[in-house]
Amino acid sequence: MYACRLSAAANAEATIIRGVIDCLLETADGLVILDYKTDRVPDDATLQERINTYTLQLQLYAQAAAQIFARPVTRAVLVFIRQRYLANVTVAPPPLAQLLNAATLA
């Protein structure tokens, strides 16, 4: 298990966010994050809402993994098991300060 403190600036207070990356793969280009979801999703609109909700989580995972392993995260994927659906998540996240602010408001 790894732990990582994320702060937006060297003199900023660290925000502690707990999470577990379900699967982290190493490729020649960098790291790939897979996050498995077992949500019951009744329709496409709800699926899109869930993707939007979980995007922040994967972006934070990408920041932490890149910091811990000193390798770029090149891809992050939400794996909706019940729907057999893969959703690629943008791993070039907004600035860390914006992510941490969104996480503390969630």
PDB file of C-alpha atoms in Angstrom, residues 29-79:
ATOM      1  CA  ASP A  29       4.558   4.569 -22.269  1.00  0.00           C
ATOM      2  CA  GLY A  30       3.526   4.931 -18.636  1.00  0.00           C
ATOM      3  CA  LEU A  31       0.854   3.797 -16.214  1.00  0.00           C
ATOM      4  CA  VAL A  32      -2.743   2.768 -16.891  1.00  0.00           C
ATOM      5  CA  ILE A  33      -5.401   2.955 -14.162  1.00  0.00           C
ATOM      6  CA  LEU A  34      -8.447   0.681 -14.228  1.00  0.00           C
ATOM      7  CA  ASP A  35     -11.223   1.417 -11.756  1.00  0.00           C
ATOM      8  CA  TYR A  36     -14.006  -1.144 -11.501  1.00  0.00           C
ATOM      9  CA  LYS A  37     -17.574  -0.001 -10.838  1.00  0.00           C
ATOM     10  CA  THR A  38     -20.506  -2.242  -9.965  1.00  0.00           C
ATOM     11  CA  ASP A  39     -23.178   0.475  -9.951  1.00  0.00           C
ATOM     12  CA  ARG A  40     -26.662  -0.344 -11.167  1.00  0.00           C
ATOM     13  CA  VAL A  41     -27.136   2.108 -14.014  1.00  0.00           C
ATOM     14  CA  PRO A  42     -30.670   2.156 -15.476  1.00  0.00           C
ATOM     15  CA  ASP A  43     -30.017   4.303 -18.559  1.00  0.00           C
ATOM     16  CA  ASP A  44     -27.421   6.161 -20.630  1.00  0.00           C
ATOM     17  CA  ALA A  45     -28.074   9.490 -18.913  1.00  0.00           C
ATOM     18  CA  THR A  46     -27.366   7.962 -15.512  1.00  0.00           C
ATOM     19  CA  LEU A  47     -24.254   6.276 -16.883  1.00  0.00           C
ATOM     20  CA  GLN A  48     -22.942   9.639 -18.094  1.00  0.00           C
ATOM     21  CA  GLU A  49     -23.668  11.182 -14.676  1.00  0.00           C
ATOM     22  CA  ARG A  50     -21.660   8.411 -12.999  1.00  0.00           C
ATOM     23  CA  ILE A  51     -18.774   8.897 -15.421  1.00  0.00           C
ATOM     24  CA  ASN A  52     -18.768  12.616 -14.620  1.00  0.00           C
ATOM     25  CA  THR A  53     -18.856  11.854 -10.886  1.00  0.00           C
ATOM     26  CA  TYR A  54     -15.986   9.359 -10.993  1.00  0.00           C
ATOM     27  CA  THR A  55     -13.765  11.458 -13.275  1.00  0.00           C
ATOM     28  CA  LEU A  56     -12.470  13.515 -10.340  1.00  0.00           C
ATOM     29  CA  GLN A  57     -11.593  10.319  -8.459  1.00  0.00           C
ATOM     30  CA  LEU A  58      -9.519   8.973 -11.359  1.00  0.00           C
ATOM     31  CA  GLN A  59      -7.807  12.313 -11.937  1.00  0.00           C
ATOM     32  CA  LEU A  60      -6.736  12.355  -8.293  1.00  0.00           C
ATOM     33  CA  TYR A  61      -5.553   8.743  -8.589  1.00  0.00           C
ATOM     34  CA  ALA A  62      -3.539   9.756 -11.668  1.00  0.00           C
ATOM     35  CA  GLN A  63      -1.881  12.627  -9.789  1.00  0.00           C
ATOM     36  CA  ALA A  64      -1.003  10.361  -6.857  1.00  0.00           C
ATOM     37  CA  ALA A  65       0.241   7.446  -8.995  1.00  0.00           C
ATOM     38  CA  ALA A  66       2.423   9.736 -11.105  1.00  0.00           C
ATOM     39  CA  GLN A  67       3.929  11.208  -7.945  1.00  0.00           C
ATOM     40  CA  ILE A  68       4.494   7.857  -6.201  1.00  0.00           C
ATOM     41  CA  PHE A  69       5.942   5.971  -9.177  1.00  0.00           C
ATOM     42  CA  ALA A  70       7.580   8.929 -10.984  1.00  0.00           C
ATOM     43  CA  ARG A  71       5.938   7.832 -14.246  1.00  0.00           C
ATOM     44  CA  PRO A  72       3.176   9.497 -16.235  1.00  0.00           C
ATOM     45  CA  VAL A  73      -0.329   8.086 -16.201  1.00  0.00           C
ATOM     46  CA  THR A  74      -1.189   7.741 -19.874  1.00  0.00           C
ATOM     47  CA  ARG A  75      -4.688   6.307 -19.538  1.00  0.00           C
ATOM     48  CA  ALA A  76      -7.444   5.889 -16.963  1.00  0.00           C
ATOM     49  CA  VAL A  77     -10.514   3.743 -17.553  1.00  0.00           C
ATOM     50  CA  LEU A  78     -13.755   3.278 -15.645  1.00  0.00           C
ATOM     51  CA  VAL A  79     -14.889  -0.326 -16.047  1.00  0.00           C
TER      52      VAL A  79
END
